Amino acid sequence: MATSVIEEKQAVSVIIPFHNEEETLQRTLELIEAQTFQPEEILLVDSSSTDGSVDVIRRWVNAAPLKRSRFVVIESSADTPGRARSIGASAATSELVGFMDCGLDFSVDWLAQSTSLLNSLPDNYWVSGVCHTQGVGLLDQCAVANTYGWGAKRAALPSSLMRLSSYRRVGDFLDLRAGEDGEWIRRADTAGLVRVVDQSLVVRYFATNYAETLSDLVFKSIAYSRPMIRSGRRRAALISVVAPLLGLAVLLVSPVTLLFSSCLYVLARVTVAARKSPRRHSFLVKPERLVMLVITGFVIDVGRSIGVYLSLLNWLSSTAKRQIPAR
């Protein structure tokens, strides 16, 4: 009976963007190959990788060429996940498209379960699983607590499945380094698509969840915040612009005001992390975690402000160039 249900399912194209994923790609490929319901094609979209990622895929496919002919590498000049996903979607030929990312563990029943669920829903529905975030090591765990939420399970685009017609109804992802998924989801809501989140479909990072070192955290925070305005996160962008100005004003007032404001900042950072990590507040109470929580939170805030200011400078520069009359 189970076999007949699987045979009735529609064909699926799985889209996986990758950028310098030499260390994680093979595991991702093996998890796709192990799916109990096999996709019609697996479109692996290279996003300007500079390592041996493409070679990893080709060696793996060539090891069993007949069995793995459905794994297709699309080499592109895309340099963002948003653009890479759009390229994959434009090349998809199946009725359904699934999105997955490298570096994630997921169930061998991901496609079978998602396809069964989607086939039971009206045409304007799509489905997602959840990403369970915890982190590896103290710094990564605290960075996760400040961003995703430690131990949280949040609906994620990687693990999603939708009808290709639904995707085309919303349109392509924006060409962004970060926030392209949230922006696309907001457009999907506006277009009348209904998202069903299956809490039993869980994906997890099998390595670092957010950042391994403070320098990684700085650069990632800058990179992730630069697209804030374009991705629709204008309130967060405004906070990142105003916060440094307020901090400078407090610094100039008096040492007492600075001390009081610092205490308020620490309290606010811990409160935000606690709210993002529901029912897991015990993670935050150890002294070393509280200290690292504040340090990583401060680094993230500084990185976000730098990223937003750089974005504004680029916008002002491009606007000024457009206004200069051609000679």
Coordinates of C-alpha atoms in Angstrom, one line a residue:
M1 CA 0.0 0.0 0.0
A2 CA 2.8 2.4 0.9
T3 CA 4.4 1.8 -2.5
S4 CA 1.2 2.7 -4.4
V5 CA 1.0 6.0 -2.5
I6 CA 4.5 6.9 -3.4
E7 CA 3.9 6.1 -7.1
E8 CA 1.0 8.5 -7.2
K9 CA 3.1 11.4 -6.0
Q10 CA 4.0 14.2 -8.4
A11 CA 7.6 14.5 -9.7
V12 CA 9.9 16.8 -7.7
S13 CA 12.8 19.0 -8.6
V14 CA 15.1 19.7 -5.6
I15 CA 17.1 22.9 -5.7
I16 CA 20.3 23.2 -3.7
P17 CA 22.4 26.4 -4.0
F18 CA 26.0 26.1 -2.8
H19 CA 29.0 28.4 -2.2
N20 CA 32.3 26.9 -1.0
E21 CA 30.6 23.9 0.5
E22 CA 33.5 21.4 -0.2
E23 CA 33.3 20.1 3.3
T24 CA 29.5 19.5 3.5
L25 CA 28.4 18.7 0.0
Q26 CA 28.9 15.0 0.0
R27 CA 26.8 14.5 3.1
T28 CA 24.1 16.6 1.5
L29 CA 24.2 14.5 -1.7
E30 CA 24.1 11.2 0.3
L31 CA 21.0 12.4 2.2
I32 CA 19.2 13.3 -1.0
E33 CA 20.2 9.9 -2.5
A34 CA 18.8 8.2 0.6
Q35 CA 15.3 9.7 0.3
T36 CA 12.5 7.2 0.4
F37 CA 10.8 9.1 -2.4
Q38 CA 13.3 10.0 -5.0
P39 CA 13.2 13.4 -6.8
E40 CA 13.1 13.6 -10.6
E41 CA 16.1 15.9 -10.6
I42 CA 18.5 17.5 -8.2
L43 CA 19.7 20.9 -9.4
L44 CA 22.9 21.9 -7.6
V45 CA 23.4 25.6 -8.4
D46 CA 27.0 26.9 -8.0
S47 CA 27.0 30.4 -6.5
S48 CA 30.5 31.5 -7.5
S49 CA 32.4 28.9 -5.5
T50 CA 36.2 29.3 -5.3
D51 CA 36.9 25.9 -3.6
G52 CA 36.6 22.4 -4.9
S53 CA 32.8 22.1 -4.4
V54 CA 32.1 21.4 -8.1
D55 CA 34.8 18.7 -8.2
V56 CA 33.3 17.0 -5.1
I57 CA 29.9 16.7 -6.9
R58 CA 31.4 15.5 -10.2
R59 CA 33.5 12.8 -8.5
W60 CA 30.5 11.7 -6.5
V61 CA 28.3 11.5 -9.6
N62 CA 31.0 9.8 -11.7
A63 CA 31.4 7.1 -9.1
A64 CA 27.9 5.8 -10.0
P65 CA 27.0 7.6 -13.3
L66 CA 23.8 5.7 -14.1
K67 CA 22.5 5.8 -10.5
R68 CA 23.3 9.5 -10.1
S69 CA 22.5 11.0 -13.5
R70 CA 19.7 13.1 -11.9
F71 CA 22.2 15.2 -10.0
V72 CA 22.9 18.2 -12.2
V73 CA 25.4 20.9 -11.6
I74 CA 24.4 24.4 -12.8
E75 CA 27.5 26.6 -12.9
S76 CA 26.5 30.3 -12.7
S77 CA 27.9 33.7 -11.9
A78 CA 25.4 34.1 -9.1
D79 CA 27.0 35.4 -5.9
T80 CA 24.0 35.3 -3.6
P81 CA 21.7 32.5 -2.4
G82 CA 18.7 34.4 -3.7
R83 CA 20.0 34.5 -7.3
A84 CA 21.2 30.9 -7.1
R85 CA 17.7 29.6 -6.0
S86 CA 16.1 31.6 -8.8
I87 CA 18.4 30.1 -11.4
G88 CA 17.5 26.6 -10.0
A89 CA 13.8 27.3 -10.1
S90 CA 14.0 28.6 -13.7
A91 CA 15.7 25.3 -14.7
A92 CA 13.2 23.0 -12.9
T93 CA 11.1 20.8 -15.0
S94 CA 8.9 19.0 -12.4
E95 CA 5.5 19.9 -11.1
L96 CA 6.9 20.4 -7.6
V97 CA 10.0 22.2 -6.4
G98 CA 11.8 21.5 -3.1
F99 CA 14.4 23.7 -1.5
M100 CA 17.3 22.4 0.6
D101 CA 20.6 23.9 1.7
C102 CA 24.0 22.3 2.3
G103 CA 25.2 21.8 5.8
L104 CA 21.9 20.5 7.1
D105 CA 20.8 17.1 8.4
F106 CA 17.3 16.1 7.4
S107 CA 15.2 13.0 7.4
V108 CA 15.3 10.4 4.6
D109 CA 11.5 10.8 4.6
W110 CA 11.6 14.5 4.0
L111 CA 10.4 14.4 0.4
A112 CA 7.9 11.5 0.9
Q113 CA 6.3 13.2 3.9
S114 CA 6.3 16.7 2.3
T115 CA 4.9 15.4 -1.0
S116 CA 2.1 13.5 0.7
L117 CA 1.1 16.5 2.7
L118 CA 1.2 18.9 -0.2
N119 CA -0.8 16.6 -2.4
S120 CA -3.5 16.6 0.2
L121 CA -3.8 20.4 0.2
P122 CA -5.4 22.9 -2.3
D123 CA -3.3 24.5 -5.0
N124 CA -2.6 27.7 -3.1
Y125 CA -0.8 25.9 -0.3
W126 CA 2.9 25.1 0.2
V127 CA 4.7 23.2 3.0
S128 CA 7.8 23.7 5.2
G129 CA 9.6 21.9 7.9
V130 CA 11.4 23.5 10.9
C131 CA 15.1 24.2 11.6
H132 CA 16.2 23.3 15.0
T133 CA 19.1 25.5 16.1
Q134 CA 21.5 24.9 19.0
G135 CA 25.0 25.7 18.0
V136 CA 28.4 24.0 18.4
G137 CA 30.5 25.4 21.3
L138 CA 29.9 28.4 23.6
L139 CA 30.4 31.2 21.1
D140 CA 28.2 29.6 18.4
Q141 CA 25.5 28.7 21.0
C142 CA 25.3 32.3 22.3
A143 CA 25.3 33.7 18.7
V144 CA 22.4 31.4 18.0
A145 CA 20.6 32.5 21.2
N146 CA 20.9 36.1 20.0
T147 CA 19.6 35.4 16.5
Y148 CA 17.6 32.3 15.8
G149 CA 17.0 31.4 19.5
W150 CA 18.8 28.6 21.3
G151 CA 17.0 25.3 21.0
A152 CA 14.3 27.0 18.9
K153 CA 12.4 25.3 16.0
R154 CA 11.6 27.9 13.3
A155 CA 9.9 27.4 10.0
A156 CA 12.6 27.4 7.3
L157 CA 12.8 27.8 3.6
P158 CA 15.3 24.9 3.4
S159 CA 13.0 21.8 3.7
S160 CA 10.1 23.6 1.8
L161 CA 8.1 22.1 -1.0
M162 CA 5.7 23.9 -3.4
R163 CA 4.1 23.6 -6.7
L164 CA 6.2 25.2 -9.5
S165 CA 3.1 27.2 -10.5
S166 CA 2.9 28.7 -7.0
Y167 CA 6.6 29.7 -7.1
R168 CA 6.1 31.4 -10.5
R169 CA 3.0 33.1 -9.1
V170 CA 5.2 34.8 -6.5
G171 CA 8.2 35.4 -8.7
D172 CA 12.0 34.9 -8.2
F173 CA 14.0 35.5 -5.0
L174 CA 15.7 38.9 -4.7
D175 CA 19.4 38.9 -5.5
L176 CA 20.4 39.1 -1.8
R177 CA 23.0 37.6 0.4
A178 CA 20.5 37.4 3.3
G179 CA 16.9 38.0 3.9
E180 CA 15.8 36.8 0.5
D181 CA 13.8 34.0 2.0
G182 CA 11.9 36.2 4.4
E183 CA 11.2 38.7 1.6
W184 CA 9.9 35.9 -0.7
I185 CA 7.7 34.5 2.0
R186 CA 6.1 38.0 2.6
R187 CA 5.4 38.2 -1.1
A188 CA 3.9 34.7 -1.0
D189 CA 1.5 35.8 1.7
T190 CA 0.5 38.8 -0.3
A191 CA -0.1 36.6 -3.3
G192 CA -2.5 34.5 -1.3
L193 CA -0.3 31.4 -0.8
V194 CA -0.8 29.6 2.5
R195 CA 2.1 28.0 4.3
V196 CA 1.7 24.8 6.3
V197 CA 4.5 24.1 8.7
D198 CA 5.1 20.4 9.6
Q199 CA 6.7 20.4 13.0
S200 CA 7.8 16.8 12.6
L201 CA 10.0 17.6 9.6
V202 CA 13.2 18.9 11.3
V203 CA 16.4 20.0 9.7
R204 CA 19.5 20.7 11.8
Y205 CA 23.0 22.1 11.1
F206 CA 25.5 19.4 11.4
A207 CA 28.4 21.9 12.0
T208 CA 28.6 25.5 13.1
N209 CA 25.1 27.0 13.2
Y210 CA 26.0 30.7 13.0
A211 CA 29.7 31.6 13.6
E212 CA 32.8 29.8 14.9
T213 CA 34.8 32.9 15.9
L214 CA 34.2 36.5 16.8
S215 CA 35.7 37.7 13.5
D216 CA 33.4 35.3 11.6
L217 CA 30.5 36.8 13.6
V218 CA 31.5 40.4 12.7
F219 CA 31.7 39.7 9.0
K220 CA 28.6 37.6 8.9
S221 CA 26.6 40.3 10.8
I222 CA 27.8 42.9 8.3
A223 CA 27.0 40.7 5.3
Y224 CA 23.6 39.8 6.6
S225 CA 22.6 43.3 7.5
R226 CA 23.5 45.0 4.2
P227 CA 20.4 43.8 2.4
M228 CA 18.1 44.7 5.3
I229 CA 16.4 47.6 3.5
R230 CA 15.9 45.8 0.2
S231 CA 14.6 42.7 2.0
G232 CA 11.8 44.7 3.7
R233 CA 13.4 44.7 7.2
R234 CA 13.1 48.5 7.5
R235 CA 12.4 48.6 11.2
A236 CA 15.5 46.6 12.0
A237 CA 17.5 48.8 9.7
L238 CA 16.2 51.9 11.4
I239 CA 17.2 50.6 14.8
S240 CA 20.7 49.8 13.5
V241 CA 21.0 53.3 12.2
V242 CA 19.7 55.1 15.3
A243 CA 21.3 52.9 18.0
P244 CA 25.0 54.0 17.4
L245 CA 23.9 57.7 17.5
L246 CA 22.1 57.1 20.8
G247 CA 25.2 55.3 22.1
L248 CA 27.4 58.2 21.1
A249 CA 25.0 60.7 22.8
V250 CA 25.0 58.7 26.0
L251 CA 28.8 58.5 25.9
L252 CA 29.1 62.3 25.8
V253 CA 26.6 63.0 28.6
S254 CA 28.3 61.5 31.7
P255 CA 30.0 58.3 33.0
V256 CA 27.0 57.7 35.2
T257 CA 24.6 57.8 32.3
L258 CA 26.9 55.5 30.3
L259 CA 27.0 53.0 33.2
F260 CA 23.2 53.0 33.6
S261 CA 22.7 52.6 29.8
S262 CA 25.2 49.7 29.7
C263 CA 23.2 47.9 32.4
L264 CA 20.0 48.5 30.4
Y265 CA 21.7 47.1 27.3
V266 CA 22.8 44.0 29.1
L267 CA 19.3 43.4 30.5
A268 CA 17.8 44.0 27.0
R269 CA 20.2 41.6 25.3
V270 CA 19.5 38.8 27.9
T271 CA 15.7 39.5 27.7
V272 CA 15.7 39.2 23.8
A273 CA 17.7 36.0 23.9
A274 CA 15.4 34.5 26.5
R275 CA 12.3 35.4 24.4
K276 CA 13.9 33.8 21.4
S277 CA 14.8 30.6 23.3
P278 CA 11.4 29.6 24.7
R279 CA 11.3 27.2 27.6
R280 CA 15.1 27.0 27.6
H281 CA 16.0 29.8 29.9
S282 CA 18.2 27.5 31.9
F283 CA 20.7 27.7 29.1
L284 CA 21.2 31.4 29.9
V285 CA 21.8 31.3 33.6
K286 CA 25.4 30.1 33.8
P287 CA 27.9 33.0 34.3
E288 CA 30.1 32.1 31.3
R289 CA 27.1 31.9 29.0
L290 CA 25.7 35.3 30.2
V291 CA 29.1 36.9 29.5
M292 CA 29.4 35.4 26.1
L293 CA 25.8 36.2 25.4
V294 CA 26.4 39.9 25.9
I295 CA 29.7 39.8 24.0
T296 CA 28.2 38.1 20.9
G297 CA 25.1 40.3 21.1
F298 CA 27.2 43.4 21.1
V299 CA 29.3 42.2 18.2
I300 CA 26.2 41.3 16.2
D301 CA 24.7 44.8 16.9
V302 CA 27.9 46.5 15.8
G303 CA 28.2 44.4 12.7
R304 CA 24.5 45.1 11.8
S305 CA 25.0 48.9 12.2
I306 CA 28.2 48.8 10.0
G307 CA 26.3 46.8 7.4
V308 CA 23.3 49.1 7.3
Y309 CA 25.5 52.2 7.1
L310 CA 27.6 50.7 4.3
S311 CA 24.3 49.9 2.5
L312 CA 23.2 53.5 2.9
L313 CA 26.5 54.9 1.7
N314 CA 26.2 52.7 -1.4
W315 CA 22.7 53.9 -2.0
L316 CA 23.7 57.5 -1.7
S317 CA 26.7 57.0 -4.0
S318 CA 24.6 55.3 -6.7
T319 CA 21.9 58.0 -6.4
A320 CA 24.5 60.8 -6.8
K321 CA 26.0 59.1 -9.9
R322 CA 22.6 58.8 -11.5
Q323 CA 22.0 62.5 -10.9
I324 CA 25.2 63.6 -12.6
P325 CA 24.3 64.6 -16.2
A326 CA 26.1 62.9 -19.0
R327 CA 28.5 65.1 -20.9

